Short mmCIF file of C-alpha atoms in Angstrom, two decimals:
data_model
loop_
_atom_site.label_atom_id
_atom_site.label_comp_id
_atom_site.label_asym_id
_atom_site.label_seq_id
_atom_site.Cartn_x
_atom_site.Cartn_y
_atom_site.Cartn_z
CA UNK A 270 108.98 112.58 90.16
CA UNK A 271 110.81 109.33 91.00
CA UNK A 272 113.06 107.73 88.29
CA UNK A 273 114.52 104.37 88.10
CA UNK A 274 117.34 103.15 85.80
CA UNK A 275 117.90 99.40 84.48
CA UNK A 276 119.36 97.29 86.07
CA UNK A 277 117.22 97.79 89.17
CA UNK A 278 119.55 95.36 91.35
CA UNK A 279 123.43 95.07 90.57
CA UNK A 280 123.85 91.64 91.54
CA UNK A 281 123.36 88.22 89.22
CA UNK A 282 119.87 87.67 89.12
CA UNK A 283 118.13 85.80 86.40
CA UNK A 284 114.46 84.15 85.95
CA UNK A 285 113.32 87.32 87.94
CA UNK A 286 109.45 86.64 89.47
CA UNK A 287 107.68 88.96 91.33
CA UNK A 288 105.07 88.89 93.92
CA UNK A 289 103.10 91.18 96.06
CA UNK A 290 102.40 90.28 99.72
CA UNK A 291 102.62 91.38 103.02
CA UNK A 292 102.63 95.07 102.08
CA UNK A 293 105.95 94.63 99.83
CA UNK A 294 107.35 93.15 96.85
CA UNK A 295 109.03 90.01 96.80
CA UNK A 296 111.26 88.88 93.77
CA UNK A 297 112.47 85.58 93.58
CA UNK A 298 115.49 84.60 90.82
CA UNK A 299 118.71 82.58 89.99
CA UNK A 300 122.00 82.85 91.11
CA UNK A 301 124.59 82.20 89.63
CA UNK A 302 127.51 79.61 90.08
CA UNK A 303 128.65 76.83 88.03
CA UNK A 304 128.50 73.91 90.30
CA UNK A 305 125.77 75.17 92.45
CA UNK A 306 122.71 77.72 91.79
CA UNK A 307 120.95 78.73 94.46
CA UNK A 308 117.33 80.63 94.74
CA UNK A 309 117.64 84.10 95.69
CA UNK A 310 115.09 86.34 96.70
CA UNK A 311 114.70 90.46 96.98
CA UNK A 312 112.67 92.93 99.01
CA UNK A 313 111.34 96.03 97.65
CA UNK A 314 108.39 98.75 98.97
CA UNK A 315 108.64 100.69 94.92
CA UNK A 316 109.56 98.18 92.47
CA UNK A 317 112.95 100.09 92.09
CA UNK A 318 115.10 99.67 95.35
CA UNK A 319 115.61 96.55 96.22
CA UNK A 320 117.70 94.02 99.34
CA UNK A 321 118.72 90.92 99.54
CA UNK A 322 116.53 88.65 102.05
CA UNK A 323 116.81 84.62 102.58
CA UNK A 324 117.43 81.92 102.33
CA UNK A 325 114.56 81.41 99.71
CA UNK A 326 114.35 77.67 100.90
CA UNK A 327 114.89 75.94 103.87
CA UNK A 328 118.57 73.74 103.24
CA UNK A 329 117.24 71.23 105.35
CA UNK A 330 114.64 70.39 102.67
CA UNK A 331 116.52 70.87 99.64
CA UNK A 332 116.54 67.42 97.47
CA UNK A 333 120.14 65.70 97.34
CA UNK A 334 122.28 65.45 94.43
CA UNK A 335 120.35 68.13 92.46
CA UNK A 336 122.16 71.46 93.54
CA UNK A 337 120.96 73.34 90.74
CA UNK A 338 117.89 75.07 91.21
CA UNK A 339 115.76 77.51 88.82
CA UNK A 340 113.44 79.53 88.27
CA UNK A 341 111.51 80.09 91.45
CA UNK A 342 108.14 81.71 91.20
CA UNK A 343 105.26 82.24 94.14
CA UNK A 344 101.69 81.08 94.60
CA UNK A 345 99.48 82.54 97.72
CA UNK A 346 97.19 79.27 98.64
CA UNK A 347 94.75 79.35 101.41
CA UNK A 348 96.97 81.31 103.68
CA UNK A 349 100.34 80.22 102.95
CA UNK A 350 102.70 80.67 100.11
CA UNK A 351 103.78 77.86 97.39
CA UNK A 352 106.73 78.30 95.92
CA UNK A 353 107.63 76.48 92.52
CA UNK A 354 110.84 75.88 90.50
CA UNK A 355 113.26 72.79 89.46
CA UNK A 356 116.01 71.21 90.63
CA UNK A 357 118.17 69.18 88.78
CA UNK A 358 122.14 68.91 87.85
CA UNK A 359 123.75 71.16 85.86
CA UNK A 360 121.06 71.15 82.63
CA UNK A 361 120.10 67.53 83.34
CA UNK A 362 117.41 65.40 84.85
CA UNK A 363 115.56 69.00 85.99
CA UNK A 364 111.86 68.41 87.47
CA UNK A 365 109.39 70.37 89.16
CA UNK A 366 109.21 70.77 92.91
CA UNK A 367 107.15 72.68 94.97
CA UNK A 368 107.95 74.15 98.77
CA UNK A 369 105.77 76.29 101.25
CA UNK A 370 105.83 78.60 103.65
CA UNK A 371 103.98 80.68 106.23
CA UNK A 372 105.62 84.20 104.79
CA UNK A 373 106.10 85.62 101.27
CA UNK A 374 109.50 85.27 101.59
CA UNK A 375 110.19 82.30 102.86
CA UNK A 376 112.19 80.06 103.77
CA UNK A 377 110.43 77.72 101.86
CA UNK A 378 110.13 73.75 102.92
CA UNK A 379 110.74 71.72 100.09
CA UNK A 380 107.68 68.99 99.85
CA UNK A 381 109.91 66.30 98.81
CA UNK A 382 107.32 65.27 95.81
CA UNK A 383 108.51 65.97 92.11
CA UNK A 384 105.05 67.15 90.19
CA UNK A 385 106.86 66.21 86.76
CA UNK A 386 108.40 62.59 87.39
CA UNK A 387 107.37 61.60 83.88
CA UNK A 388 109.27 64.06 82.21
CA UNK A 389 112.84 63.48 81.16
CA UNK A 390 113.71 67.18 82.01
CA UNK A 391 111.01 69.84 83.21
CA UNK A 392 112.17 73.26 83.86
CA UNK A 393 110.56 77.32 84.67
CA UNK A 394 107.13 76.35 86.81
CA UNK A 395 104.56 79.43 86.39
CA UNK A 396 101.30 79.11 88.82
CA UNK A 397 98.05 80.62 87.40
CA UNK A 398 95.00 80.77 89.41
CA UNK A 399 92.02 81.81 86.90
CA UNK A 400 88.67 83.95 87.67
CA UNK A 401 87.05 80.82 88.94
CA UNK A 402 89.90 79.63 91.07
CA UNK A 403 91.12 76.93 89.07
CA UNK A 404 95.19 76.52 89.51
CA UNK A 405 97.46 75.60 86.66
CA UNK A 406 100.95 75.30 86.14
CA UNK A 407 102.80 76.47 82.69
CA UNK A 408 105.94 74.69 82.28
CA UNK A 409 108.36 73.57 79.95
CA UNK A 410 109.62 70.41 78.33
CA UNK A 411 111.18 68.62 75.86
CA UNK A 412 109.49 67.22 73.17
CA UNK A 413 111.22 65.38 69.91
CA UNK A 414 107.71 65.41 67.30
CA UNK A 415 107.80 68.32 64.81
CA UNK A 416 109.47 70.62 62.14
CA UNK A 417 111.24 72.16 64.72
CA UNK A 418 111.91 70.01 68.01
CA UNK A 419 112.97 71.16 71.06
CA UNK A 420 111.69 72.43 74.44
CA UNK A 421 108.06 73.66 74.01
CA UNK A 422 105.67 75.52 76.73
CA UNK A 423 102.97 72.84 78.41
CA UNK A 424 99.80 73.71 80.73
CA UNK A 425 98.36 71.65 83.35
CA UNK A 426 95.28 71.47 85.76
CA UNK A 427 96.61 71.43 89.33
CA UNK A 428 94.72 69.24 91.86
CA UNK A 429 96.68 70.32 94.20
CA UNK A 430 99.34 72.69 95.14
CA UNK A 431 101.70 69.67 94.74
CA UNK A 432 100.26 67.36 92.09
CA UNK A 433 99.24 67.92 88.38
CA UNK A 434 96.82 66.34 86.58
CA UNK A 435 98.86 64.45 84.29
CA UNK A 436 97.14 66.12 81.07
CA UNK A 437 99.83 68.61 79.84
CA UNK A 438 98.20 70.78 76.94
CA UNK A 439 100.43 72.45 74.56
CA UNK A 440 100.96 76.40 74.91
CA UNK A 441 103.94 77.12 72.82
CA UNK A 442 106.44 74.90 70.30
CA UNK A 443 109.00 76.49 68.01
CA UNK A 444 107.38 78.09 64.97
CA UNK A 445 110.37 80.94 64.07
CA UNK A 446 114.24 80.55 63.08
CA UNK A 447 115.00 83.23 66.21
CA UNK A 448 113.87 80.39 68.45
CA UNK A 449 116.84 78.15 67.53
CA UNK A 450 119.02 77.74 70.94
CA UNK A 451 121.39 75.44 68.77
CA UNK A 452 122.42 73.59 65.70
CA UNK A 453 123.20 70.29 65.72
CA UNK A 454 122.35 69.66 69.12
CA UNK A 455 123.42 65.99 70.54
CA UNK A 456 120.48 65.01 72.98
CA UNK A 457 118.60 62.06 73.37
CA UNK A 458 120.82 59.87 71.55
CA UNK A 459 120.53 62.10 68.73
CA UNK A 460 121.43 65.32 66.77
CA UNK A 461 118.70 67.71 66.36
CA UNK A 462 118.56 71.58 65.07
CA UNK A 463 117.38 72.40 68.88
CA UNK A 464 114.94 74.57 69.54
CA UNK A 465 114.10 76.60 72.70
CA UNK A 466 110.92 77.92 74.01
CA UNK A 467 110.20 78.87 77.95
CA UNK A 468 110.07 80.88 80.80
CA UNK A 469 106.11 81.44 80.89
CA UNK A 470 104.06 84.16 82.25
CA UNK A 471 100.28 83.89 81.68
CA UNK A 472 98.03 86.98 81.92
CA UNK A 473 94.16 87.82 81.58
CA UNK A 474 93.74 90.89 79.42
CA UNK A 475 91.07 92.10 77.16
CA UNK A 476 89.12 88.79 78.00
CA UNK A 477 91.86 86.47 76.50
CA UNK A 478 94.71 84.87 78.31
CA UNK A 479 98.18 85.98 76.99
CA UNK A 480 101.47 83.81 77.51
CA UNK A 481 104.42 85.66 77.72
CA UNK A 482 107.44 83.03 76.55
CA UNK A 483 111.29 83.11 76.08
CA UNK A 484 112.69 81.87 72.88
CA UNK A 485 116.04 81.33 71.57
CA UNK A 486 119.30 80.81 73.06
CA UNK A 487 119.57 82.33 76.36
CA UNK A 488 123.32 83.05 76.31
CA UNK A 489 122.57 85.11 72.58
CA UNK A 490 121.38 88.69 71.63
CA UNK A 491 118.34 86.98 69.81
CA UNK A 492 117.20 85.85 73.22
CA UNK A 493 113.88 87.23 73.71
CA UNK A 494 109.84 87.26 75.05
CA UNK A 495 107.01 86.93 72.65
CA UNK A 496 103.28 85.71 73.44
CA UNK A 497 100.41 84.09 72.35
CA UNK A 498 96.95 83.73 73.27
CA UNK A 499 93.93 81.78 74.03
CA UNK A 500 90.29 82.06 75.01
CA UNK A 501 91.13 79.48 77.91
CA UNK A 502 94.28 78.75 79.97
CA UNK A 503 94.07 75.32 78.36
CA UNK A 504 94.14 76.66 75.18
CA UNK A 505 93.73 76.32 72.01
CA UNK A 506 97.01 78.66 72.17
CA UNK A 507 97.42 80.55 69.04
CA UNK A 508 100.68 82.76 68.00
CA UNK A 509 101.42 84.44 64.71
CA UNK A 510 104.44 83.12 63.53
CA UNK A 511 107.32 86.31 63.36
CA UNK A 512 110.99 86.42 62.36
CA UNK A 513 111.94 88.36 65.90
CA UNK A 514 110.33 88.27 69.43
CA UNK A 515 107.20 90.95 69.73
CA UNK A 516 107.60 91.78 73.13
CA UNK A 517 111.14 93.15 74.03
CA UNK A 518 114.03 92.20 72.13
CA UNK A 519 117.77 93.06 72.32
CA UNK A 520 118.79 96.60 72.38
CA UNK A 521 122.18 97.69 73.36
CA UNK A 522 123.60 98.08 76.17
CA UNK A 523 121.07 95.21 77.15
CA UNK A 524 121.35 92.13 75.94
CA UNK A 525 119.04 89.17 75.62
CA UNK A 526 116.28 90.11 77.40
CA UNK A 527 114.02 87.14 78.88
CA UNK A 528 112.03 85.11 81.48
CA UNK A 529 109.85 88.22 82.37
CA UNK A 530 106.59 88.21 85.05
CA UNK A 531 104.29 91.08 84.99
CA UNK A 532 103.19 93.24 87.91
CA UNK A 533 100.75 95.98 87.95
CA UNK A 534 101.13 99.20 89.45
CA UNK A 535 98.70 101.65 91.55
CA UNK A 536 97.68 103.75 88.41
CA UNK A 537 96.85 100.10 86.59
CA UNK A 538 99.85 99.86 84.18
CA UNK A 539 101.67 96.83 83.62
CA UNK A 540 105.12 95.95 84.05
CA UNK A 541 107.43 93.74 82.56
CA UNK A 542 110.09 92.36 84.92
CA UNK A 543 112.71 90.45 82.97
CA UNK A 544 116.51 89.37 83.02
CA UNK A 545 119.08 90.80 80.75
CA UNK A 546 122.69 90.78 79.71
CA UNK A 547 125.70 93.50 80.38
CA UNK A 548 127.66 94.64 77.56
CA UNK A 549 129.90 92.49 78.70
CA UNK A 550 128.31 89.20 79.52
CA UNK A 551 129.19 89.08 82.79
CA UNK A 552 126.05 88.82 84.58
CA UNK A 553 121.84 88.45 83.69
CA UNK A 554 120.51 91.59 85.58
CA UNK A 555 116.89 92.29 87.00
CA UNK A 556 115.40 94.68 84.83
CA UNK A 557 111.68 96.78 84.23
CA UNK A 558 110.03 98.61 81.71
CA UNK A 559 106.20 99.58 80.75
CA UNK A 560 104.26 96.86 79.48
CA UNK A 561 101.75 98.33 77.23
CA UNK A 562 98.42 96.29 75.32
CA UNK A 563 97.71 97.07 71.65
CA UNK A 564 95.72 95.59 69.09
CA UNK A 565 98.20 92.73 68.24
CA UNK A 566 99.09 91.98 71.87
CA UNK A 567 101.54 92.76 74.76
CA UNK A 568 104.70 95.23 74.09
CA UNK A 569 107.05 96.48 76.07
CA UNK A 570 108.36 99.94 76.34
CA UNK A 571 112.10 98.93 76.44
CA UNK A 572 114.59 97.55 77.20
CA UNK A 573 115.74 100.60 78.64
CA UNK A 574 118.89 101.99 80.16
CA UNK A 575 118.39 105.89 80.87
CA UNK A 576 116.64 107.12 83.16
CA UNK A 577 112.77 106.64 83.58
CA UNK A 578 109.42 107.41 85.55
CA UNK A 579 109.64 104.79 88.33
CA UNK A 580 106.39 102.82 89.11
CA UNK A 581 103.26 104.13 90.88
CA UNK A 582 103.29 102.54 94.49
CA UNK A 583 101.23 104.59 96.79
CA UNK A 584 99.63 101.65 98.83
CA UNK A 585 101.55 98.59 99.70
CA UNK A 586 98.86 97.62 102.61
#
């Protein structure tokens, strides 16, 4: 029996996304640095053992004056790949870009359009193409109406692979006190008790769609993924309101688990593919565990740090 054991890749990779193509699995994620993050991208043929490949996107393409760039995640549209994520400096001015290529992984040639240029910040793109074909995008912004204000979850049609809508539909706002990123924030001109909810991952399961979210402060051991549900992607989104995250929460040695994607196996099983923490805070690590569906929603089977059944991957073609 093959075993794997968290983390799956030793290097700094956070916002982990996953995609399979081409007979292999591509992860896409962000590096670290302080006055630079770039995309970075891994290769896998199990799920468990993975190597480096890049660059994610062409430099040539890259927009100026925005060096940092987060969480990448992959579309396949009509025979080439679109790959979504923001770019913006340090946390500010962040919008949504989108960049394609001819092969899952990459490089990928920025389109030079931002699909959020309303938005005062818009982080942590997820593409969703439902049953029928229809594309949307999940994302995240701020918004300053509400008990709790903050950065919410937002869905919108895409008319194309490069241009929304312009009808953002709410997914997920605050609702918990383990969503808090901060007190006494300073932003917009203001101090607010600020609230953080993102990194989406929508799902069809059990003929509802789930949304798989982030809440809390990243940096924090009550960092962690909870969901809520709809009968459409467009909503209405419904979530019962808890005092920790449902999915995966912090269990030591791993810290803060968040930003997870789902990927599904050969036998059918689910599983979640998320960042986490060191003991030591040195670096947000790839990560995977069993993602299991009860009778109150998604729930992971971790996080783990033994040893564990690896993923069944018999056909990659």
């Amino acid at each position: 029996m093959r075993e794997y054991t968290n983390p799956v890749w030793d290097g700094y990779f956070a916002d982990p996304f996953v995609l399979r193509a081409g007979g292999r699995f591509w992860a896409f994620g962000t590096g670290g640095g302080e006055h630079a993050q770039e995309l970075i991208g891994l290769v896998s043929d199990d799920l468990v053992t993975w190597e480096p490949h890049g660059p994610v996107l062409d430099p040539a393409t890259v927009p100026d004056g925005r060096p940092h760039h987060w969480a990448p995640e992959v579309i396949e549209h009509e025979g080439q790949y679109v790959l979504y994520y923001s770019a913006g400096l340090y946390d500010t001015g962040h919008r949504i870009r989108a960049a394609v290529s001819d092969h899952p992984g990459g490089p990928y040639r920025d389109q030079g359009v931002d699909l959020t240029a309303g938005e005062p910040f818009a982080i942590d793109p997820h593409p969703f193409r439902d049953e029928d074909g229809t594309l949307y995008l999940f994302y995240c912004v701020d918004r300053l109406e509400g008990e709790r204000v903050g950065t919410v979850v937002v869905v919108d049609r895409l008319v194309s692979p490069t241009q929304l809508a312009g009808e953002p539909r709410p997914v997920v706002t605050a609702s918990s006190d383990w969503q808090l990123f901060l007190a006494g924030r300073s932003m917009y001109d203001a101090v607010h008790d600020w609230y953080t909810c993102e990194g989406a991952f929508c799902v069809r399961r059990g003929g509802r769609y789930w949304c798989l979210y982030s809440g809390g402060n990243w940096q924090k051991e009550s960092y962690g993924v909870a969901a809520a549900s709809a009968p459409h992607p467009l909503g209405p989104w419904t979530e019962e309101p808890g005092d920790l995250p449902t999915v995966v929460r912090t269990t030591p040695p791993t810290i803060g688990p968040g930003h997870a994607s789902v990927v599904t196996d050969d036998d059918g099983q689910d599983w979640l593919v998320y960042h986490a923490w060191d003991v030591g805070g040195e670096a947000r690590r790839i990560c995977l565990d069993p993602l299991d569906w009860t009778a109150s929603g998604p729930v992971c089977r971790g996080p783990s740090a033994e040893p564990r059944p690896a993923p069944a991957v018999r056909d990659l073609g």
